[in-house]
Coordinates of C-alpha atoms and ligand atoms in Angstrom, one line a residue:
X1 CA 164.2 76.1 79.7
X2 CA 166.4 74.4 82.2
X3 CA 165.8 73.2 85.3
X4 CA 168.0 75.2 87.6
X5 CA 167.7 77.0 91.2
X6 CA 165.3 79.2 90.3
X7 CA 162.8 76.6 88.5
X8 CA 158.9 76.7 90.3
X9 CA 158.0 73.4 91.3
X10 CA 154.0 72.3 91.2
X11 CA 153.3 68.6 92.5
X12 CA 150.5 66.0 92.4
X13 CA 149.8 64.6 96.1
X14 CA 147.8 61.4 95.3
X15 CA 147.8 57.6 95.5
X16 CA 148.0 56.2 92.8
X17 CA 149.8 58.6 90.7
X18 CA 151.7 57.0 88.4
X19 CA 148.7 57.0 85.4
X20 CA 148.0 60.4 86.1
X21 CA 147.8 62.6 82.9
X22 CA 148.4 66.0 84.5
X23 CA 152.5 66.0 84.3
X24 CA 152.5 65.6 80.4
X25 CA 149.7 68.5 80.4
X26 CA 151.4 70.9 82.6
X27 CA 154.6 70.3 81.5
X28 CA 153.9 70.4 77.5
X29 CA 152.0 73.8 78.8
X30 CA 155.2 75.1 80.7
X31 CA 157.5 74.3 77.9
X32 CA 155.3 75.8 75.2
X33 CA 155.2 79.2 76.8
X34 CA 159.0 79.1 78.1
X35 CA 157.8 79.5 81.9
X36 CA 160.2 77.9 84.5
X37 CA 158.4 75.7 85.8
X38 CA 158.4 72.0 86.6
X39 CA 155.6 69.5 87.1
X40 CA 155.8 66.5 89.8
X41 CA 154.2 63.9 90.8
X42 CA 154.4 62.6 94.7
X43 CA 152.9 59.2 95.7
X44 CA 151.7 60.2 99.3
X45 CA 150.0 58.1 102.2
X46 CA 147.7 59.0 104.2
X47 CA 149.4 59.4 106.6
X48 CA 151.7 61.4 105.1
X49 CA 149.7 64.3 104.0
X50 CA 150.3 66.7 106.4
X51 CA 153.9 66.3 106.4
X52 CA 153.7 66.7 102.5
X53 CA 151.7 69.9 102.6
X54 CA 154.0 71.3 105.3
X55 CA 156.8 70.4 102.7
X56 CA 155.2 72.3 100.4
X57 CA 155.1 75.2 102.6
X58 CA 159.2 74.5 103.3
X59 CA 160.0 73.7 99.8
X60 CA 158.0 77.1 98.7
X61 CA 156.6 74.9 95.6
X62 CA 153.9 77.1 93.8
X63 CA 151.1 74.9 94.3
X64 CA 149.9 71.5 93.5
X65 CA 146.8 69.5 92.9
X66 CA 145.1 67.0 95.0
X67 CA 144.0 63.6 94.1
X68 CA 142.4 60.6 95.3
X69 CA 142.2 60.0 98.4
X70 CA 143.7 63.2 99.7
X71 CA 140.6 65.8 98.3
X72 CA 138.8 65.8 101.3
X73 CA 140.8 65.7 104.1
X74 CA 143.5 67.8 102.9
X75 CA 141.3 70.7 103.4
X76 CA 142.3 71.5 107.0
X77 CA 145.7 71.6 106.2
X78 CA 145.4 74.9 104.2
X79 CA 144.6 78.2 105.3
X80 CA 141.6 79.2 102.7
X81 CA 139.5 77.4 100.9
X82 CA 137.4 79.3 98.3
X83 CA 133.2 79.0 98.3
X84 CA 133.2 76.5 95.7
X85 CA 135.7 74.2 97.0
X86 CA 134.3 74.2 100.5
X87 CA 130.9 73.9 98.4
X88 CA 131.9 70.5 96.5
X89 CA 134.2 69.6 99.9
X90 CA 137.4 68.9 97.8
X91 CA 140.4 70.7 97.0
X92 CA 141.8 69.5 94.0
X93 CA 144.2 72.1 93.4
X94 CA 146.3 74.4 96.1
X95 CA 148.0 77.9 95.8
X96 CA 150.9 78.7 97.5
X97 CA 151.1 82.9 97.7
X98 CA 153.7 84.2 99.7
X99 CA 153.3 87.5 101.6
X100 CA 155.8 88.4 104.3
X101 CA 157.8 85.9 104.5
X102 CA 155.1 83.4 105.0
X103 CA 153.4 81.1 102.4
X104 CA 149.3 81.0 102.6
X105 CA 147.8 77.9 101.0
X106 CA 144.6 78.3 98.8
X107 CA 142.6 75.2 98.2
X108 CA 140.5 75.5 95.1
X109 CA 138.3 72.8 92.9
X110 CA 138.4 73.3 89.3
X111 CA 136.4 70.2 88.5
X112 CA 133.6 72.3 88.1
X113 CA 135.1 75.0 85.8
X114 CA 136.8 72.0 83.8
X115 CA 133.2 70.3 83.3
X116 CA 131.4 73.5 82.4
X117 CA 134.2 74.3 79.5
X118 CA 133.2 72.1 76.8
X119 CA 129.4 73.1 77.6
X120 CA 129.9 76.4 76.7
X121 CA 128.8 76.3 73.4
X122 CA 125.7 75.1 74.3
X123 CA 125.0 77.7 76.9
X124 CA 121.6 79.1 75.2
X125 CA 119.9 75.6 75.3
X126 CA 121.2 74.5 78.6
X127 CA 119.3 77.4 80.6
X128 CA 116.1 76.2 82.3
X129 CA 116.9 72.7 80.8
X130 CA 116.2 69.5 82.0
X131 CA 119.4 67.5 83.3
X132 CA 120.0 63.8 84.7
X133 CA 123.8 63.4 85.9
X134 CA 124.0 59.1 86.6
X135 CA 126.5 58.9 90.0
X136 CA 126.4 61.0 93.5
X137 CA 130.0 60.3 94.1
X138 CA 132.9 63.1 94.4
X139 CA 133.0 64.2 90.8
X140 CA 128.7 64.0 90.3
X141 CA 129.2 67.0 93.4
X142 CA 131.4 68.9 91.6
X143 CA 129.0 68.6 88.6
X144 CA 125.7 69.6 90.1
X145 CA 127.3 72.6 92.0
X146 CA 128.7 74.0 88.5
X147 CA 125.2 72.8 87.2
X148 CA 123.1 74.9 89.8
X149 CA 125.3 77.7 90.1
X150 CA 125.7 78.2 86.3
X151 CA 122.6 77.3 84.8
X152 CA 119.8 76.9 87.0
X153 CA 118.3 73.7 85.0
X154 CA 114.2 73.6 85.3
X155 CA 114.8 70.1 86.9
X156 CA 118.2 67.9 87.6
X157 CA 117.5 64.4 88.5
X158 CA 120.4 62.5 90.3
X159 CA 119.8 58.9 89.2
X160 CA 122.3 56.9 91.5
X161 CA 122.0 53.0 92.2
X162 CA 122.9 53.7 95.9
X163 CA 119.7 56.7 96.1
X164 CA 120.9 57.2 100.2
X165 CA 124.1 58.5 98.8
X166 CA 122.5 60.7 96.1
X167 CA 119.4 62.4 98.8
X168 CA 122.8 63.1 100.8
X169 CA 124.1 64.7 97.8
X170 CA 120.9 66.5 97.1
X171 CA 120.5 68.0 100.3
X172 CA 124.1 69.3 100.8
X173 CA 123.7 71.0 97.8
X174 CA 120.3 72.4 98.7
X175 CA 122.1 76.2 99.4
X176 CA 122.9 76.0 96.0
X177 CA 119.5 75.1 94.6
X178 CA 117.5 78.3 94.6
X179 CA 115.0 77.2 92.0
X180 CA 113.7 73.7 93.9
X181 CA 115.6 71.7 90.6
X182 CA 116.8 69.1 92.2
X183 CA 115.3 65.5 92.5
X184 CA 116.7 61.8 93.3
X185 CA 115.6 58.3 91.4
X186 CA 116.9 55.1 91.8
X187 CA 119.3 54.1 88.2
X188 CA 117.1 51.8 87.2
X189 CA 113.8 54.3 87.2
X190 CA 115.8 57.3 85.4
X191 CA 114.2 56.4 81.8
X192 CA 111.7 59.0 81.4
X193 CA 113.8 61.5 83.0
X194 CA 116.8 60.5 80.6
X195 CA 114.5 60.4 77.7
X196 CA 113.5 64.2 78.6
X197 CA 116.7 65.6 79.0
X198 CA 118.4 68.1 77.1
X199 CA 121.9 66.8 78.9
X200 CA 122.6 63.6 80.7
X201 CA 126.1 63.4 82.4
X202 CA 127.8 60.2 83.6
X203 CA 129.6 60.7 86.8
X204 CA 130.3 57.0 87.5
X205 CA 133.4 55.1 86.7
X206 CA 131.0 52.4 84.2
X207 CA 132.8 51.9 80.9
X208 CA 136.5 53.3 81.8
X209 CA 139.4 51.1 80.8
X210 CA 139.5 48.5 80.9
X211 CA 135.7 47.6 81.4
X212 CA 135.3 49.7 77.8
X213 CA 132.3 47.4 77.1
X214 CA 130.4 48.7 80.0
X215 CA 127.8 51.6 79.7
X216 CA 125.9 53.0 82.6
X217 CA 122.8 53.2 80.6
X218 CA 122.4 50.6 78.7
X219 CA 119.5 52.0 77.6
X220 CA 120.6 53.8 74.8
X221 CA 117.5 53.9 72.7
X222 CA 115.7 56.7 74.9
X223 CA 118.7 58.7 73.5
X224 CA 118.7 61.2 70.5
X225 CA 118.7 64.6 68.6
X226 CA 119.5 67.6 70.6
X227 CA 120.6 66.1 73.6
X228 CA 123.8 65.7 74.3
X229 CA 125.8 63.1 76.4
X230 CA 128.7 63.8 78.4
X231 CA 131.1 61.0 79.9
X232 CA 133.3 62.2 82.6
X233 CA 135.3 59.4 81.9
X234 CA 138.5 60.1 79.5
X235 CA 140.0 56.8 79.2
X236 CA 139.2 55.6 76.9
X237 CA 138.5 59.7 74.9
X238 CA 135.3 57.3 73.0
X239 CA 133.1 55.5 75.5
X240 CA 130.4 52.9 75.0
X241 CA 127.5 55.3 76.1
X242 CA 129.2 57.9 74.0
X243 CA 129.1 56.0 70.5
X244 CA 125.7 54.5 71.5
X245 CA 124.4 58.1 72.2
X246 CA 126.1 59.6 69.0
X247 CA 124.7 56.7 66.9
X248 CA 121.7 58.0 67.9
X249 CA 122.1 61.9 66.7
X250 CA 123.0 62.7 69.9
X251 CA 125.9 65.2 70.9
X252 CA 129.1 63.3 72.6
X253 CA 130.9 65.2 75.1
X254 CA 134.0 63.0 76.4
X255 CA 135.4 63.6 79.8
X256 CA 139.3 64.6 78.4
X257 CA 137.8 68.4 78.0
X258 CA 136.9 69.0 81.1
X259 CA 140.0 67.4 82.1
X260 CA 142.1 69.5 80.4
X261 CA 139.9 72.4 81.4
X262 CA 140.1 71.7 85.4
X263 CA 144.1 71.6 84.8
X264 CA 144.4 75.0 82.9
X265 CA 142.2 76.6 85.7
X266 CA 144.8 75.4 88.1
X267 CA 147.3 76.4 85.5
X268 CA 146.1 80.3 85.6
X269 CA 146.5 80.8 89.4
X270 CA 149.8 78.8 89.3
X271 CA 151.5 81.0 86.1
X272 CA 149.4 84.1 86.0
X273 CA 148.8 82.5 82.4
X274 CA 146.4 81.1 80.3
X275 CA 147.1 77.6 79.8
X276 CA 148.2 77.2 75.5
X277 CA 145.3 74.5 74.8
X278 CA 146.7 73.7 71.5
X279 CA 149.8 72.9 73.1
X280 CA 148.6 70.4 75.5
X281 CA 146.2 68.6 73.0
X282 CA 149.1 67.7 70.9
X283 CA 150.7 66.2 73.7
X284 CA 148.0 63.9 74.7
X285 CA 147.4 62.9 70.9
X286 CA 151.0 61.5 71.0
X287 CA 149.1 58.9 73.3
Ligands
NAP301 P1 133.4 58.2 93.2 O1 133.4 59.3 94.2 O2 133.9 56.9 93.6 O3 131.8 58.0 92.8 C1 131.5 57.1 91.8 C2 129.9 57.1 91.7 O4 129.6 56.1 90.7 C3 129.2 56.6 92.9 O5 127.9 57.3 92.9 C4 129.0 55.1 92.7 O6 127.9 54.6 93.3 C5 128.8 55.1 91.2 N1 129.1 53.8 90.6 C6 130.2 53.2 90.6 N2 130.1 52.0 90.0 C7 128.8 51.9 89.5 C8 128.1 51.0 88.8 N3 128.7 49.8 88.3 N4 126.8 51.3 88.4 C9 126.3 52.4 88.9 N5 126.9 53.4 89.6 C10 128.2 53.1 89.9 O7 134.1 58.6 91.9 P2 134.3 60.0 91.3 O8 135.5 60.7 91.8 O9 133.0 60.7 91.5 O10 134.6 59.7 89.8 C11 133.6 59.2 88.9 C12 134.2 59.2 87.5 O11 134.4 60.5 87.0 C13 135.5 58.4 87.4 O12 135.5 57.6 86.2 C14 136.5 59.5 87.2 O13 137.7 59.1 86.5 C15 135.7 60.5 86.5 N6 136.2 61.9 86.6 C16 136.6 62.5 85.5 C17 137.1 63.8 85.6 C18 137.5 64.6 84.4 O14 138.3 65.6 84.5 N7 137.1 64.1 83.2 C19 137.2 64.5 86.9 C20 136.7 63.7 88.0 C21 136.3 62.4 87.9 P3 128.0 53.9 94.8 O15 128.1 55.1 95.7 O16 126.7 53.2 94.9 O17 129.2 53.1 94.8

């Protein structure tokens, strides 16, 4: 398809962009299903943002996403936000729809619907489960919301080594919590409550590349059978507390699912279109 006057334009706003992965995946996805569309990235400052989300607006590009450090102050620049974005306060991906004459900016976050994907399967044994996600930062929000709001565990402990930031965390997501779930520990006294879970989720940056040789629970012997262990981190796809866990009988998640899976529920309200999977798998697995 070429690139001509009538191609769509979608952008990443972010700093740093220039390791993101989300040009190869919504490119490879716009060139497998012939749509004429382009993917960009934009290396924005701070404070630069609203003149780059006014120049989307100009530009009539059909959306973007929103990275670091732009997710949470980006939000007044748009028009809507919907519940779950204003829920997890981040936008990570924006609409643009166009209705007489003027263009209406939609902030979403797919985080959630990207982490949830590659739990489906497990659905029946997630119910009423017992859940420990390890971080309170941006992405451990997006988590728990999904988490409440999907599957209403019996108990999800947020087991943070800053606990201030992780009560915050607990109480803003309180509206959410209609079954009194939610409960805080310091990292270092999550062992029993990681022992007991059915799925333990690491929402901190401990063990991404470089720092491969770094777990966030070094614990690893309190896991086993019939839990399983889900890294949000995706570089590199095999983490240390992902082989520990898995040496263990444990099931590995890694965090390039829900990756993919946050950018093909971006992808469907850009396109109309269901993002083709295969498509984009093959194009990370070129490396
Ligand atoms: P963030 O907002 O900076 O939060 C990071 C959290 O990890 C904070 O709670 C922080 O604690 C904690 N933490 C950092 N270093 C730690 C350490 N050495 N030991 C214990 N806790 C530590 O980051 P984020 O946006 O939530 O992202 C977290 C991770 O998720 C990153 O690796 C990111 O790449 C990944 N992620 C993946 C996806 C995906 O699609 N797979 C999506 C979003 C994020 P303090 O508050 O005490 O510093």
């Amino acid at each position: 398809m070429p690139i001509d006057t009538s191609t769509r334009v979608v952008t990443l706003l972010g700093q740093p962009v220039a390791h993101s992965l989300s040009p190869r995946i919504h490119n490879a996805a716009f060139r497998a299903q012939g749509l004429d569309y382009v993917y960009v990235a934009a290396s924005v400052d701070a404070a630069d943002l609203a003149a780059a989300v006014a120049g989307l607006r100009a530009l009539r590009y059909a959306g973007a996403n929103v990275t670091i450090p732009h997710k949470q102050v980006v939000r007044p620049l748009l028009d809507a936000v919907t519940e779950r974005a204003a829920a997890v306060g981040a936008v990570n991906t924006i609409v643009a729809e166009e209705a007489g004459g003027r263009v209406r900016l939609r902030g979403d976050n797919t985080d959630g619907l990207g982490f949830l994907q590659p739990l489906r399967p497990h659905a029946s044994r997630l119910r009423d489960a017992e859940v420990v996600v390890l971080g309170a930062g941006g992405a451990a929000r997006a988590v728990v919301y999904a988490l409440l709001t999907s599957y209403a565990p019996a108990r999800l402990t947020l087991a943070a080594r800053t606990p201030s930031k992780a009560e915050a965390l607990a109480d803003a997501m309180a509206p959410y919590d209609a079954h009194g779930a939610l409960a805080v520990c310091p990292l270092e006294e999550a062992g029993p409550r990681v022992r007991a879970a059915c799925l333990l989720v690491n929402a901190t940056p401990v063990g991404m590349h470089p720092d491969v040789g770094a777990t966030p629970w070094p614990d690893a012997a309190g896991l086993g059978p019939g839990q399983l262990v889900y890294d949000l981190v995706y570089a590199p796809r095999e983490t240390r507390l992902l082989r520990e866990g898995a040496a263990r009988g444990a099931t590995p998640i890694g965090g390039l699912e829900m990756l993919i899976g946050q950018a093909a529920a971006a992808y469907e309200q850009w396109t109309g279109r269901s993002m083709p999977l295969d498509a984009v798998r093959a194009v990370l697995d070129e490396g």
